[in-house]
PDB file of C-alpha atoms in Angstrom:
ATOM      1  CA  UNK A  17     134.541  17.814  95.502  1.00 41.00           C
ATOM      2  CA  UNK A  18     135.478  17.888  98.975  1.00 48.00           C
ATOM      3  CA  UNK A  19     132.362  18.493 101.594  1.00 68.00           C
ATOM      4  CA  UNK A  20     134.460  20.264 103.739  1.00 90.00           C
ATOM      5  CA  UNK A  21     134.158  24.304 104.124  1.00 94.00           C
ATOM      6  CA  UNK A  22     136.347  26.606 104.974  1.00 97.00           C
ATOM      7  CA  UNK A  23     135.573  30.059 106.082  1.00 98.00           C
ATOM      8  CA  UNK A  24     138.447  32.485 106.594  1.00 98.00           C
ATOM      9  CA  UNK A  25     138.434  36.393 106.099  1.00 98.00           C
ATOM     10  CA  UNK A  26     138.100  38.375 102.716  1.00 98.00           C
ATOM     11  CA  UNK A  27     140.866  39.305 101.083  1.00 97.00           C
ATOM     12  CA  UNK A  28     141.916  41.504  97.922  1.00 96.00           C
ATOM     13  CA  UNK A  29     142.181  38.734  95.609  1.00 96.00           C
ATOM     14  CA  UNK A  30     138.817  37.302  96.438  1.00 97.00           C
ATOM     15  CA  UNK A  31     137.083  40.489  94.646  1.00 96.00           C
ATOM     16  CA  UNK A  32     137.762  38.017  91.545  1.00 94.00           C
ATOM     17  CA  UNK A  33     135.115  35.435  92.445  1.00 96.00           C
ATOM     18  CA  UNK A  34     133.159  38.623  94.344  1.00 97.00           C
ATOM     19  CA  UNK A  35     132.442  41.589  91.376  1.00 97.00           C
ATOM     20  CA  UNK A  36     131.894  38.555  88.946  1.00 97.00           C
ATOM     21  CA  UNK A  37     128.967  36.691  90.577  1.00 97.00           C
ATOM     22  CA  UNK A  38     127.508  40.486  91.323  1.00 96.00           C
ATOM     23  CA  UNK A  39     127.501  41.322  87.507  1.00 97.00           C
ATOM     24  CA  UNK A  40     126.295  37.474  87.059  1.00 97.00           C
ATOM     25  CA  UNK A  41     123.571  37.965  89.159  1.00 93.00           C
ATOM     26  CA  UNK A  42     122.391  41.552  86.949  1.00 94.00           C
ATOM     27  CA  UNK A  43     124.006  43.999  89.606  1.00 94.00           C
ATOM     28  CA  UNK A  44     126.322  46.520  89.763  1.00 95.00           C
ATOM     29  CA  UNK A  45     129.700  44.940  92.328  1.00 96.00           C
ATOM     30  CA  UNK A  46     129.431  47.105  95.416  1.00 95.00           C
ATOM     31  CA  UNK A  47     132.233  49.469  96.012  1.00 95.00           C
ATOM     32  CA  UNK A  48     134.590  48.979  98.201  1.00 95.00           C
ATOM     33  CA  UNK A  49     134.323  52.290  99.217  1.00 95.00           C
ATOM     34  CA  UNK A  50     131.217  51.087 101.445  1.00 95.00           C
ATOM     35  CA  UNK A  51     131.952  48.338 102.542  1.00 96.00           C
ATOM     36  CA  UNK A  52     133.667  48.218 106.172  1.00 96.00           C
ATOM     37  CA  UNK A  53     137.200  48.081 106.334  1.00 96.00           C
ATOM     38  CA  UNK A  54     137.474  48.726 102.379  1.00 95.00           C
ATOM     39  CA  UNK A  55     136.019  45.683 101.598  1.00 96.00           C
ATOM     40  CA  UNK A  56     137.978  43.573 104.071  1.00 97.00           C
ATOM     41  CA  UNK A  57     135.829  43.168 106.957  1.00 96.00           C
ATOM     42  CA  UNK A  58     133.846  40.786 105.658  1.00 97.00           C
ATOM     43  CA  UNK A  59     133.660  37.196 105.240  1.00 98.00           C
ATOM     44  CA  UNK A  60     134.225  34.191 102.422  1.00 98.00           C
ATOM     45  CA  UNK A  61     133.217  30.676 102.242  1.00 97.00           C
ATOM     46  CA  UNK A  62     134.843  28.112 100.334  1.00 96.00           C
ATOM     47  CA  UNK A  63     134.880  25.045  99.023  1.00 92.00           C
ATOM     48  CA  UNK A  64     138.251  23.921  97.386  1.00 87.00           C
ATOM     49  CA  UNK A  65     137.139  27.806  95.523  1.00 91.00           C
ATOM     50  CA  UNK A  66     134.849  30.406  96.817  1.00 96.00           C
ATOM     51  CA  UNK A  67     131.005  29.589  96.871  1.00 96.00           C
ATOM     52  CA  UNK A  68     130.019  33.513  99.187  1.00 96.00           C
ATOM     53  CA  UNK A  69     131.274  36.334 101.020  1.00 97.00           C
ATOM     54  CA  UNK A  70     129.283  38.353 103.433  1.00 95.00           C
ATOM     55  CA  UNK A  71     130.348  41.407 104.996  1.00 96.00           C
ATOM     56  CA  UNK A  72     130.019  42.427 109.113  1.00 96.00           C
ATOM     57  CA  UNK A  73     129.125  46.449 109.627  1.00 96.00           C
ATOM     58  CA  UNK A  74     130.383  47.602 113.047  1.00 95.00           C
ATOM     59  CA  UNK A  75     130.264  50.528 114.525  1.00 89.00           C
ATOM     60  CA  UNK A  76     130.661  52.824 117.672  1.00 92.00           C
ATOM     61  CA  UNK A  77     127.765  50.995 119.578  1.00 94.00           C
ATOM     62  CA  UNK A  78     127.172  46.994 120.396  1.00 95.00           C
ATOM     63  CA  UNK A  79     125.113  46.393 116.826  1.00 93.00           C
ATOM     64  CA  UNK A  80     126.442  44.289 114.214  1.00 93.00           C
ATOM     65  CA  UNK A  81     124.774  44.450 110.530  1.00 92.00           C
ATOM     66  CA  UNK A  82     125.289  41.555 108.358  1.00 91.00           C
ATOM     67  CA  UNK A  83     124.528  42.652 104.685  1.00 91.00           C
ATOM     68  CA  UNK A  84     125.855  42.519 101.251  1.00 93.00           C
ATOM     69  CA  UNK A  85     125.682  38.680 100.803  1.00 92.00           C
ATOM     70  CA  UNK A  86     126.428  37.700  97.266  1.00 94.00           C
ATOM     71  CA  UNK A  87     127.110  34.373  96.557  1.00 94.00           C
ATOM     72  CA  UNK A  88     128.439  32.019  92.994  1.00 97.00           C
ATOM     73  CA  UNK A  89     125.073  31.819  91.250  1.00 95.00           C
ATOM     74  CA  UNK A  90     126.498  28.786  89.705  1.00 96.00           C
ATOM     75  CA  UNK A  91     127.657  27.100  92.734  1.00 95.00           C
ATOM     76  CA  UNK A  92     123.908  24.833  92.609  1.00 93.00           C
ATOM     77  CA  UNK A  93     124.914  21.820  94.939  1.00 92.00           C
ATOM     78  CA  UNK A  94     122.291  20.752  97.427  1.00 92.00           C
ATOM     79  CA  UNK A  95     124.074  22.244 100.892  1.00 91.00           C
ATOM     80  CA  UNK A  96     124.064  25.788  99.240  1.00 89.00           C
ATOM     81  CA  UNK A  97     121.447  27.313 101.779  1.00 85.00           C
ATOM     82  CA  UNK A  98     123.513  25.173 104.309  1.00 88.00           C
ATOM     83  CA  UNK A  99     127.095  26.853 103.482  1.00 92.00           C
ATOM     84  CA  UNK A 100     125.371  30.299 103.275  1.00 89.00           C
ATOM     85  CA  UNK A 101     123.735  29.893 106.789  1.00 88.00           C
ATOM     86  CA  UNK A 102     127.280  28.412 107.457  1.00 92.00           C
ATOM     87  CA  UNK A 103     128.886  32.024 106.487  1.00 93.00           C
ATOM     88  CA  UNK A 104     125.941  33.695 108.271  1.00 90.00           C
ATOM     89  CA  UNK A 105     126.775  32.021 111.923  1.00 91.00           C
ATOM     90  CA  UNK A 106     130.262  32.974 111.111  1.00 95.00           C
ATOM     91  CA  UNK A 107     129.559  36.423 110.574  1.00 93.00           C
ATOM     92  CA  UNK A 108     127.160  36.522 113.540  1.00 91.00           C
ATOM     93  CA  UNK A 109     130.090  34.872 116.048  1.00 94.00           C
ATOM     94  CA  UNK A 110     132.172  37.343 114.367  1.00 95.00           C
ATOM     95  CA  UNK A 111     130.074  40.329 116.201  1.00 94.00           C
ATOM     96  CA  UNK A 112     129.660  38.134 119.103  1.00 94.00           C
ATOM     97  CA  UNK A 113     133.312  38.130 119.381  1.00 96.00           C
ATOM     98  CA  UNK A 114     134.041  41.567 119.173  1.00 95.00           C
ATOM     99  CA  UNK A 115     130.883  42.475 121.490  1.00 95.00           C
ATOM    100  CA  UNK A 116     127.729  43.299 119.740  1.00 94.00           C
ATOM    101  CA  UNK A 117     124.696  42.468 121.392  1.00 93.00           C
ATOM    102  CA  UNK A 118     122.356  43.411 118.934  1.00 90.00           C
ATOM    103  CA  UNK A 119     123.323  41.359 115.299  1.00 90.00           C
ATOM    104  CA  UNK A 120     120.491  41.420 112.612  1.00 89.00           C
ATOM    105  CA  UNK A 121     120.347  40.652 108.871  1.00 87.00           C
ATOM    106  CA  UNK A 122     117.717  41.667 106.058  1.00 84.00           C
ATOM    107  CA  UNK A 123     116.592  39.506 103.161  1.00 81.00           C
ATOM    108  CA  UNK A 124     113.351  38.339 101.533  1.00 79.00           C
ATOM    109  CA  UNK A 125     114.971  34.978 100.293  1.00 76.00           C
ATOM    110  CA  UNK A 126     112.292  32.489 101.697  1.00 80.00           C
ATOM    111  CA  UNK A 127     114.525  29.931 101.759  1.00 77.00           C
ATOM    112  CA  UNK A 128     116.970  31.884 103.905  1.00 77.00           C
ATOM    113  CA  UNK A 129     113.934  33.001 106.301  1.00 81.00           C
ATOM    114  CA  UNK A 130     112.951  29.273 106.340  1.00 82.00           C
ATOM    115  CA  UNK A 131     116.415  28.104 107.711  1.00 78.00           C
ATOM    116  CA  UNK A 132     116.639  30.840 109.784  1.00 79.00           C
ATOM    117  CA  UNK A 133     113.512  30.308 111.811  1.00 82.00           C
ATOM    118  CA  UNK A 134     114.805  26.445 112.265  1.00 79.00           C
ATOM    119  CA  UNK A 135     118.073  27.562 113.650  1.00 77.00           C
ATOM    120  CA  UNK A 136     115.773  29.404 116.165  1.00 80.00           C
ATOM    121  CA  UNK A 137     116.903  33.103 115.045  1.00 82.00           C
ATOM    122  CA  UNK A 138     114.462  35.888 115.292  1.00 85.00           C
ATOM    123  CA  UNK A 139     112.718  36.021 111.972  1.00 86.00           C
ATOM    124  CA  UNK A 140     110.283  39.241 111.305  1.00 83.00           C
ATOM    125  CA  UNK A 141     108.489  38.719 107.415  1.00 75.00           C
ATOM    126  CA  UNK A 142     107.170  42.022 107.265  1.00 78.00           C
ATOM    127  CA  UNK A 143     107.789  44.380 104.133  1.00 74.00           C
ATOM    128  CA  UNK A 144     109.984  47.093 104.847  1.00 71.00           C
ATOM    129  CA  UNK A 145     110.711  50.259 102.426  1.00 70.00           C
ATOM    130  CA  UNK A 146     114.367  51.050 101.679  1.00 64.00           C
ATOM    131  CA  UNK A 147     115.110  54.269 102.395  1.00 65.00           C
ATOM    132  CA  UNK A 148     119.261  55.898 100.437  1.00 57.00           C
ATOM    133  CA  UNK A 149     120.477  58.601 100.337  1.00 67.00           C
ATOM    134  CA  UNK A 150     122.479  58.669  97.467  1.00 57.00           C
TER     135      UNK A 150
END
C-alpha cells in the first residue's frame, strides 16, 4: 500500500466508508442533518481508500469546532494516530483559512492527547460532563 495520504473534502459517496465504520464501532451514523453543511463540510483521509473523516463546525463568530471523528476501525497500520493527527491539522488549517481564531477539539483518546501535546497544541485532561438537548 502506498504511504502516501491524501486529504480532500467529504463527499456524498464517502457516507459508504463513513455510516459503516460508525455501526462497526457500536454507534448509531450521525445524521447528516447535524452535521455542517449536510454532512459536507467536513473532511476525509485516504489512503488508496478512506482510513477517517472529521467534520469542521463554523459559525457566525471566529471559533472553529472539530468533532465527529470516526475513523475505519480496521484500518490497524502503525501511522494510524499519525494520519488522524494528519486529518486533524487539516481540519484546523481549514478554520485557519477561513478565519477562526479560536479552533478546539474534545476527546479522551490518550493516544490522541499524547500526540497532541507533542505537536505543542493546548491539551486540558480534565473530565467534562456532556450536556444535549435532545
Amino acid at each position: 500500500m502506498s504511504s502516501k495520504i491524501n486529504i480532500r473534502k467529504i463527499e456524498l459517496k464517502d457516507y459508504e466508508y463513513i455510516n459503516k465504520w460508525w455501526v462497526e464501532q457500536g454507534f448509531q451514523p450521525v445524521s447528516t442533518e447535524v452535521l455542517p453543511m449536510n454532512g459536507l463540510g467536513g473532511l476525509i483521509v485516504e489512503k488508496e481508500k478512506p482510513i477517517a473523516a472529521a467534520y469542521l463546525y463554523l459559525t457566525n463568530s471566529k471559533m472553529g469546532y472539530i468533532d465527529n471523528l470516526i475513523s475505519d476501525p480496521k484500518y490497524k497500520s502503525k501511522d494510524r494516530f499519525d494520519v488522524i493527527l494528519e486529518l486533524m491539522a487539516a481540519c484546523k488549517k481549514m478554520a485557519e483559512d477561513v478565519g477562526c481564531l479560536d479552533i478546539w477539539a474534545i476527546t479522551n483518546n490518550k493516544g490522541i492527547l499524547k500526540r497532541c501535546k507533542t505537536l505543542g497544541y493546548n491539551v486540558t485532561e480534565t473530565n467534562y460532563g456532556l450536556i444535549t438537548y435532545y
